[in-house]
mmCIF file of C-alpha atoms and ligand atoms in Angstrom:
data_model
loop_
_atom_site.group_PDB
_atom_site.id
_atom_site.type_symbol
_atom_site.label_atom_id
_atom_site.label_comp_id
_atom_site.label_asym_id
_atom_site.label_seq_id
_atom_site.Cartn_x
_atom_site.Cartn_y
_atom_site.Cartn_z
ATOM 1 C CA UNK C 1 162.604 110.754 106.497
ATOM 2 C CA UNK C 2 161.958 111.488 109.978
ATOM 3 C CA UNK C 3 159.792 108.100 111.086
ATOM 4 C CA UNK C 4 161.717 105.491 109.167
ATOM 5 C CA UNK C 5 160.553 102.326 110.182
ATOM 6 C CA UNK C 6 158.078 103.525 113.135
ATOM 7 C CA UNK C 7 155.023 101.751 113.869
ATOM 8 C CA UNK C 8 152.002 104.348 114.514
ATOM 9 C CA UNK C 9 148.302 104.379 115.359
ATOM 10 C CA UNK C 10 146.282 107.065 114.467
ATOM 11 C CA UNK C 11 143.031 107.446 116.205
ATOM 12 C CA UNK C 12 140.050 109.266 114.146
ATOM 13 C CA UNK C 13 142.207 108.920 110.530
ATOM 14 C CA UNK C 14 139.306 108.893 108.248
ATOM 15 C CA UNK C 15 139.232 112.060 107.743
ATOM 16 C CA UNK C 16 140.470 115.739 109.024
ATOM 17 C CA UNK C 17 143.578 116.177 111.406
ATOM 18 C CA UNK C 18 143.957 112.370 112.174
ATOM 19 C CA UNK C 19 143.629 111.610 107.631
ATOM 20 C CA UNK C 20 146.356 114.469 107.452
ATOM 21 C CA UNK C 21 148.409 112.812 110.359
ATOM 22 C CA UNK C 22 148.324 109.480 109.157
ATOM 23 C CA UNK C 23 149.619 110.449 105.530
ATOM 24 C CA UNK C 24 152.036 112.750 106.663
ATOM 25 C CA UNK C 25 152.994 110.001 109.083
ATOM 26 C CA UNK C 26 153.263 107.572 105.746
ATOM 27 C CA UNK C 27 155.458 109.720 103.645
ATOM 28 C CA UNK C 28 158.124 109.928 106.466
ATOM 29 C CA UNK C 29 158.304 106.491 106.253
ATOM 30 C CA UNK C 30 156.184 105.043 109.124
ATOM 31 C CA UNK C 31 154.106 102.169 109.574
ATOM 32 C CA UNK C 32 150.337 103.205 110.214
ATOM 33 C CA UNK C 33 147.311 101.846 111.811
ATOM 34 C CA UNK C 34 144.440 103.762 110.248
ATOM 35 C CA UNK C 35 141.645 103.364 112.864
ATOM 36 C CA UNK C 36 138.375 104.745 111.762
ATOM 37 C CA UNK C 37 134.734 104.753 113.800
ATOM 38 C CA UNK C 38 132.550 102.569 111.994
ATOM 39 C CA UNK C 39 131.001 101.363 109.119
ATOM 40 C CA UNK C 40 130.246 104.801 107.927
ATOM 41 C CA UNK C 41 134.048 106.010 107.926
ATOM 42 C CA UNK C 42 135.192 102.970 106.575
ATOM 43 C CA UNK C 43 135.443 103.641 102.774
ATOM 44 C CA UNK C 44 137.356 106.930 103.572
ATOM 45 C CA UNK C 45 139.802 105.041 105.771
ATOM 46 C CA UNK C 46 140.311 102.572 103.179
ATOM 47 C CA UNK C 47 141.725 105.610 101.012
ATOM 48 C CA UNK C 48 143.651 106.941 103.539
ATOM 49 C CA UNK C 49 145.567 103.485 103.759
ATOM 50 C CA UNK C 50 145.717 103.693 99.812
ATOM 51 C CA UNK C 51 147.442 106.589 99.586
ATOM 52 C CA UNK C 52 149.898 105.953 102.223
ATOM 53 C CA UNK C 53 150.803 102.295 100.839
ATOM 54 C CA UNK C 54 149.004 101.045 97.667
ATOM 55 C CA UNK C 55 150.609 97.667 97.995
ATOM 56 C CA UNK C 56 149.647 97.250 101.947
ATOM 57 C CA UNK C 57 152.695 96.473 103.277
ATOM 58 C CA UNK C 58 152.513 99.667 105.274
ATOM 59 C CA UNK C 59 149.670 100.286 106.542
ATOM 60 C CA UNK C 60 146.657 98.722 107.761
ATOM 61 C CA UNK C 61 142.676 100.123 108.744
ATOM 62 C CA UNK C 62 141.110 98.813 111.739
ATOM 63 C CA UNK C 63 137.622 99.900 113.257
ATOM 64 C CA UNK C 64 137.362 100.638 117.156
ATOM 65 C CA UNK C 65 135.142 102.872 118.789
ATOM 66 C CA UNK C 66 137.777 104.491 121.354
ATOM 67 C CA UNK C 67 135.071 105.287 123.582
ATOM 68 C CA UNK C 68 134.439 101.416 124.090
ATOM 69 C CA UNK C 69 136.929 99.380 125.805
ATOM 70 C CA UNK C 70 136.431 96.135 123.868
ATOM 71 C CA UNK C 71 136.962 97.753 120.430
ATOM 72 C CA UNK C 72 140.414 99.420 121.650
ATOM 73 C CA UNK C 73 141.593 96.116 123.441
ATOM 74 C CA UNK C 74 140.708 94.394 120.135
ATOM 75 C CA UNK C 75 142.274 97.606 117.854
ATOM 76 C CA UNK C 76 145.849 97.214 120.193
ATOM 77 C CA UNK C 77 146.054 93.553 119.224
ATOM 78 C CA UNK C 78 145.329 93.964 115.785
ATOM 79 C CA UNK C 79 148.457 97.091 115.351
ATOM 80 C CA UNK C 80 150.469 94.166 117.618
ATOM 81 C CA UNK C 81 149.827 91.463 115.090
ATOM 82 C CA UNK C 82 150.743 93.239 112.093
ATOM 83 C CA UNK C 83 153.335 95.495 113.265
ATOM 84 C CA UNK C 84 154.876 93.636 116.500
ATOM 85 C CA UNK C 85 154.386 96.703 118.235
ATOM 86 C CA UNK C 86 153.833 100.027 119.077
ATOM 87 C CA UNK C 87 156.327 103.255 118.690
ATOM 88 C CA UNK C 88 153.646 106.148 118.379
ATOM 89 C CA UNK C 89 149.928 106.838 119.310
ATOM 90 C CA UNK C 90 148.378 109.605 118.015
ATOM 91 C CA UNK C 91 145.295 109.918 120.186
ATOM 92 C CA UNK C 92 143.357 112.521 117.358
ATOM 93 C CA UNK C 93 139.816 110.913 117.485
ATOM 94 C CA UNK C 94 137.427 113.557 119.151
ATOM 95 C CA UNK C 95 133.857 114.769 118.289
ATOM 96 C CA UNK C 96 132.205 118.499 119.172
ATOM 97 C CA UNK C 97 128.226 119.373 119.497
ATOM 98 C CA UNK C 98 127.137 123.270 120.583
ATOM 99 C CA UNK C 99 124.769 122.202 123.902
ATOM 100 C CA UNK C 100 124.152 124.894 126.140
ATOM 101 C CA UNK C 101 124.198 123.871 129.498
ATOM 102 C CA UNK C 102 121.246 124.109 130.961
ATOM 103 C CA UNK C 103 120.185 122.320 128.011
ATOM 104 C CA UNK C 104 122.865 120.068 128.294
ATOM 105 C CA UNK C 105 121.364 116.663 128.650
ATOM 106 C CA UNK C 106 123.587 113.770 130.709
ATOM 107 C CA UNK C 107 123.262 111.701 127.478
ATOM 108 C CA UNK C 108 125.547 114.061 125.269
ATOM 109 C CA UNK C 109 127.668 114.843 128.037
ATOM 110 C CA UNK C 110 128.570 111.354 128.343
ATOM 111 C CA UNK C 111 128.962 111.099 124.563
ATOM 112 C CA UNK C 112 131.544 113.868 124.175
ATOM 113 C CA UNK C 113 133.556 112.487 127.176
ATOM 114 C CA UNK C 114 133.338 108.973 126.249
ATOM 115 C CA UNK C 115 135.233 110.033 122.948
ATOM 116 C CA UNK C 116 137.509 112.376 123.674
ATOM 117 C CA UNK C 117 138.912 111.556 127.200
ATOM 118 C CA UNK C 118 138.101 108.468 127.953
ATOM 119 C CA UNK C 119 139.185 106.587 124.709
ATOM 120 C CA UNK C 120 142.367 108.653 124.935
ATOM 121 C CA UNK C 121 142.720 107.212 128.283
ATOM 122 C CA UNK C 122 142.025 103.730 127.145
ATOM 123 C CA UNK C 123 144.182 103.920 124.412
ATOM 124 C CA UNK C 124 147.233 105.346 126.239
ATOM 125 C CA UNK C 125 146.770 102.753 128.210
ATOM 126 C CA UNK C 126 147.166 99.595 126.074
ATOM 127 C CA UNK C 127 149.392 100.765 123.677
ATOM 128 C CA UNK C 128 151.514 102.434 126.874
ATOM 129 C CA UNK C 129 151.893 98.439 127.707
ATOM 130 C CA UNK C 130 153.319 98.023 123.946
ATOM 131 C CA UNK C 131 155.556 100.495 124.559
ATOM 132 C CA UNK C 132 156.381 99.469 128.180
ATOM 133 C CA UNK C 133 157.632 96.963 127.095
ATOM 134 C CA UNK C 134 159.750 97.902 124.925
ATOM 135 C CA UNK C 135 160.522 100.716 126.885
ATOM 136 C CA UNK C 136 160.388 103.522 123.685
ATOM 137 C CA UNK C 137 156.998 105.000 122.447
ATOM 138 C CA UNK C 138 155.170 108.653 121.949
ATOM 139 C CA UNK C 139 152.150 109.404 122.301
ATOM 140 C CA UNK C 140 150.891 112.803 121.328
ATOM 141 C CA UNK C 141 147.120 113.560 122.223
ATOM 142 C CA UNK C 142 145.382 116.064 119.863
ATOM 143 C CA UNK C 143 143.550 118.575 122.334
ATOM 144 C CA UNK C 144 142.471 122.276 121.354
ATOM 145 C CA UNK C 145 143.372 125.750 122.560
ATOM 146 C CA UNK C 146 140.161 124.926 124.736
ATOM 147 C CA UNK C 147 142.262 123.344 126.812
ATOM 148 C CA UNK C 148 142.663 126.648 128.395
ATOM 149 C CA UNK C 149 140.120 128.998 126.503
ATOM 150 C CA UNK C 150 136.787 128.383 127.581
ATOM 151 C CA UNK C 151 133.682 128.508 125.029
ATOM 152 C CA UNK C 152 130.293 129.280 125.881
ATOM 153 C CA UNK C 153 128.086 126.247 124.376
ATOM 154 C CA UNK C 154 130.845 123.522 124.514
ATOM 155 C CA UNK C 155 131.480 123.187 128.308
ATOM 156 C CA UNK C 156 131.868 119.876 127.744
ATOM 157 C CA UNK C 157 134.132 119.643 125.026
ATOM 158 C CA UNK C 158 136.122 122.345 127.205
ATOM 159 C CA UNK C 159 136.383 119.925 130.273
ATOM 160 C CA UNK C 160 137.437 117.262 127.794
ATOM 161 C CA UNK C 161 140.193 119.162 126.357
ATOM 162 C CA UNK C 162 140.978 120.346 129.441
ATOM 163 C CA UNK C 163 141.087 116.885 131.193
ATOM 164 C CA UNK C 164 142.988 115.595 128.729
ATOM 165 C CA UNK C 165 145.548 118.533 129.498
ATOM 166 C CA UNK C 166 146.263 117.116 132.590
ATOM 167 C CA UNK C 167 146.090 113.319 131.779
ATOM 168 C CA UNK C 168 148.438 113.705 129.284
ATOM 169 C CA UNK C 169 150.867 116.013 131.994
ATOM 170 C CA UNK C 170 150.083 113.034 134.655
ATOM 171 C CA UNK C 171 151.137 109.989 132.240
ATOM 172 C CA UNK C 172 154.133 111.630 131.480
ATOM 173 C CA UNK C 173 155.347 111.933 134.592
ATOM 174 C CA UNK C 174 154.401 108.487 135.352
ATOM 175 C CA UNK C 175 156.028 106.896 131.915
ATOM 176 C CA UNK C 176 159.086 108.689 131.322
ATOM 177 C CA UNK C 177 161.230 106.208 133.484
ATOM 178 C CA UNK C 178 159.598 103.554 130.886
ATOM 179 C CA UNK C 179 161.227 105.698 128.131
ATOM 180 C CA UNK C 180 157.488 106.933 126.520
ATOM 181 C CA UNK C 181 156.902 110.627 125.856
ATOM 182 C CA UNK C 182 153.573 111.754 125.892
ATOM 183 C CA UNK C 183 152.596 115.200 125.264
ATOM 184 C CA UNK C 184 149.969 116.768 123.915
ATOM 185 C CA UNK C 185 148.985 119.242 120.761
ATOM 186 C CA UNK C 186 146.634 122.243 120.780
ATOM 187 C CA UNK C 187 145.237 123.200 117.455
ATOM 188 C CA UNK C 188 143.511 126.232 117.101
ATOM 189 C CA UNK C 189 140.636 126.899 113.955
ATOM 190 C CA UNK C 190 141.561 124.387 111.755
ATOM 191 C CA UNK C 191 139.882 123.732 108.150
ATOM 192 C CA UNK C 192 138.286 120.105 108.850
ATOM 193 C CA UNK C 193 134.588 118.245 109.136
ATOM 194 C CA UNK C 194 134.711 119.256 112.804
ATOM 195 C CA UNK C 195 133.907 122.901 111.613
ATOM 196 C CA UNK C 196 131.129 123.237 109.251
ATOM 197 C CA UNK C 197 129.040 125.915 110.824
ATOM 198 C CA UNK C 198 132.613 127.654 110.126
ATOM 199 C CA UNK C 199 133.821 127.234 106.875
ATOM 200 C CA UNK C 200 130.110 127.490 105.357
ATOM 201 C CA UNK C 201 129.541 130.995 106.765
ATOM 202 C CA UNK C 202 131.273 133.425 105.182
ATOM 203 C CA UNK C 203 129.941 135.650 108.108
ATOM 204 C CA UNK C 204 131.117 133.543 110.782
ATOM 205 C CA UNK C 205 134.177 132.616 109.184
ATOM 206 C CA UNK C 206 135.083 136.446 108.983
ATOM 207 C CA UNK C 207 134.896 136.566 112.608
ATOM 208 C CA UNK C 208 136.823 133.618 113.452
ATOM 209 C CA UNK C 209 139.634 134.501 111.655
ATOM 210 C CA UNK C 210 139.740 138.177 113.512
ATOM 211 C CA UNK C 211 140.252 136.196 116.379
ATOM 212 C CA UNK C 212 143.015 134.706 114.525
ATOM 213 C CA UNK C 213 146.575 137.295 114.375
ATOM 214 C CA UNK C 214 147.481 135.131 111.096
ATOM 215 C CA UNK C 215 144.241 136.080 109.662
ATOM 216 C CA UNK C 216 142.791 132.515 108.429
ATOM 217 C CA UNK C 217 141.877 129.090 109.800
ATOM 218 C CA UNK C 218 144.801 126.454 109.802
ATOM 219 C CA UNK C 219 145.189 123.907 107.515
ATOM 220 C CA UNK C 220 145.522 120.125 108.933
ATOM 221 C CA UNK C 221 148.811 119.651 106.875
ATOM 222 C CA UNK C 222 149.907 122.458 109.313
ATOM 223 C CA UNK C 223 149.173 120.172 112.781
ATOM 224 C CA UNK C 224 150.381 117.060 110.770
ATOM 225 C CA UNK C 225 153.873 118.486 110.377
ATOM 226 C CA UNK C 226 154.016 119.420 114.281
ATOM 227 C CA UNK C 227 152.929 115.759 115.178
ATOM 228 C CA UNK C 228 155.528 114.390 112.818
ATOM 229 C CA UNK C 229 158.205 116.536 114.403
ATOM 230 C CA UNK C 230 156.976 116.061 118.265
ATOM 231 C CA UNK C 231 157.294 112.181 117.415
ATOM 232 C CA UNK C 232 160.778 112.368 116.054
ATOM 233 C CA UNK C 233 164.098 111.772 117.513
ATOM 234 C CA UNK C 234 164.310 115.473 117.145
ATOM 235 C CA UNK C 235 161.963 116.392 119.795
ATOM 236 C CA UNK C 236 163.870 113.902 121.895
ATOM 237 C CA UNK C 237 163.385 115.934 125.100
ATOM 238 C CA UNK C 238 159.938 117.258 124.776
ATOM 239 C CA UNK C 239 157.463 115.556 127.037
ATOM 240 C CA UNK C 240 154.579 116.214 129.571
ATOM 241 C CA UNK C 241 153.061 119.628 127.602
ATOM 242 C CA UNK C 242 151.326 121.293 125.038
ATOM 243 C CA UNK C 243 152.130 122.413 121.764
ATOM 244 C CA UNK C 244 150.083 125.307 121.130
ATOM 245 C CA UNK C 245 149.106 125.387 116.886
ATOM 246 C CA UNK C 246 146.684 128.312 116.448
ATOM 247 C CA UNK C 247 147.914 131.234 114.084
ATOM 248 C CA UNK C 248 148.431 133.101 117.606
ATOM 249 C CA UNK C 249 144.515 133.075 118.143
ATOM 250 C CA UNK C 250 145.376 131.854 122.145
ATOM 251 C CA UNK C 251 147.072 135.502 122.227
ATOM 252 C CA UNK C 252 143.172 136.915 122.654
ATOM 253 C CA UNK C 253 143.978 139.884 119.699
ATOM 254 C CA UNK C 254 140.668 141.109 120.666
ATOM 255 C CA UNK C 255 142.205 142.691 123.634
ATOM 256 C CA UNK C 256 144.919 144.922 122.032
HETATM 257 C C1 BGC W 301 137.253 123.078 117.745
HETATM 258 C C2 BGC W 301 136.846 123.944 116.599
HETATM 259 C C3 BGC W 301 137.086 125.415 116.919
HETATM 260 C C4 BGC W 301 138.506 125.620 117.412
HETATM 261 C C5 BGC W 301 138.787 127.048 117.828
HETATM 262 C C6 BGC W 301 138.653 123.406 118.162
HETATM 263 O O1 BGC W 301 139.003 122.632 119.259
HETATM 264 O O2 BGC W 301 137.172 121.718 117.364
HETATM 265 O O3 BGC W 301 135.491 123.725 116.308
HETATM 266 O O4 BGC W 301 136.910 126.175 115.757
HETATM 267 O O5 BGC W 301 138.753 124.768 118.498
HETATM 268 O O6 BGC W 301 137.760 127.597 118.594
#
């Protein structure tokens, strides 16, 4: 087992890449903090921390909105008081709406930003004093190949990927004297809620996967087994970049 022991948080683990994370994350022996939204994601969080641990010993749920600096205050605490610490972060929990932008009201904007930069940045931050002290911790940040490929219709999920691109570049720099690696992963197509319009289509699924060399859409098993590895020992000396996990789609076949 390559987390034996470890005490992890995974952000937006009710369901898709953070659900996959988190039970990956189980069965290679970690502790893990399932945090889930709200009410509404509660029940599948619940399973989530079934699976990993029927008996509870392992694993824990707890509700924060990451956007809201209360809730991930309150959520740190809580992974403190039952685990004594922090080892890993996995900063997954991120939300997508198409807005055009001339359409693009402030309001959703601010909603997609709120979520997917700025409660990674709060939650680096308090578990990065967890780990501080201690001096040990990773934190991998789940981004998106539009961290670098833009997409007409999402320019603000782009400038959150891409912001967290260069947060997560920026804390590393300033963490690895504490001993904390934080890098960051960028999944391509990937089969999870996120995606509907997607997987539904059979028309639109036919042309994302010929933008995809591998010919399909990921699985979240796949990006599990990458943030399993990146945490490990074994990736010892990876820090301040991005793991690019995307059937080769960020190689643009189009243009051959
Ligand atoms: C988005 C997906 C999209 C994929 C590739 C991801 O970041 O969440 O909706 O299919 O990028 O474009």
């Amino acid at each position: 087992m390559l987390l034996e022991g470890r005490r992890a948080l995974v952000t937006g683990a009710s369901s898709g890449i953070g659900r996959a994370t988190a039970l990956r994350l189980g069965e290679e022996g970690a502790r893990v903090a399932v945090n889930y939204r709200s009410g509404r994601e509660r029940a599948d969080a619940e399973a989530v921390a079934a699976r990993i641990d029927p008996t509870g010993a392992r694993v824990c749920t707890v509700q924060a909105d990451v956007g809201v600096e209360a809730d991930v205050v309150r959520m740190v605490g809580e992974c403190r008081e039952r685990f004594g610490g922090l080892d890993l972060l996995v900063n997954n929990a991120g939300i997508e709406s198409r807005a055009p932008t001339l359409e693009m009201s402030l309001e959703v904007w601010e909603r997609i930003l709120r979520t997917n930069l700025t409660g990674a940045f709060l939650c680096m931050r308090e578990a990065g004093k967890l780990m501080a002290a201690e001096r040990r911790g990773v934190i991998v940040n789940v981004s998106s190949v539009h961290e670098f490929i833009p997409w007409p219709g999402y320019a603000h999920y782009c400038a959150s990927k891409g912001g967290l691109k260069l947060l997560t570049q920026t804390v590393a720099l300033e963490w690895a004297p504490l001993g904390i690696r934080v890098l960051a992963i960028a999944p391509g197509a990937i089969a999870t809620p996120i995606n509907p319009g997607i997987l539904d289509d059979p028309q639109t699924l036919r042309r994302v996967e010929a933008e995809i060399p591998l010919g399909r859409v990921g699985r979240p098993e796949e990006i599990a087994a990458v943030v399993v590895w990146a945490a490990s020992d074994e990736a010892a000396y990876l820090t301040g970049t991005t793991l690019v996990i995307d059937g080769g789609m960020s190689t643009y076949p189009r243009f051959q």
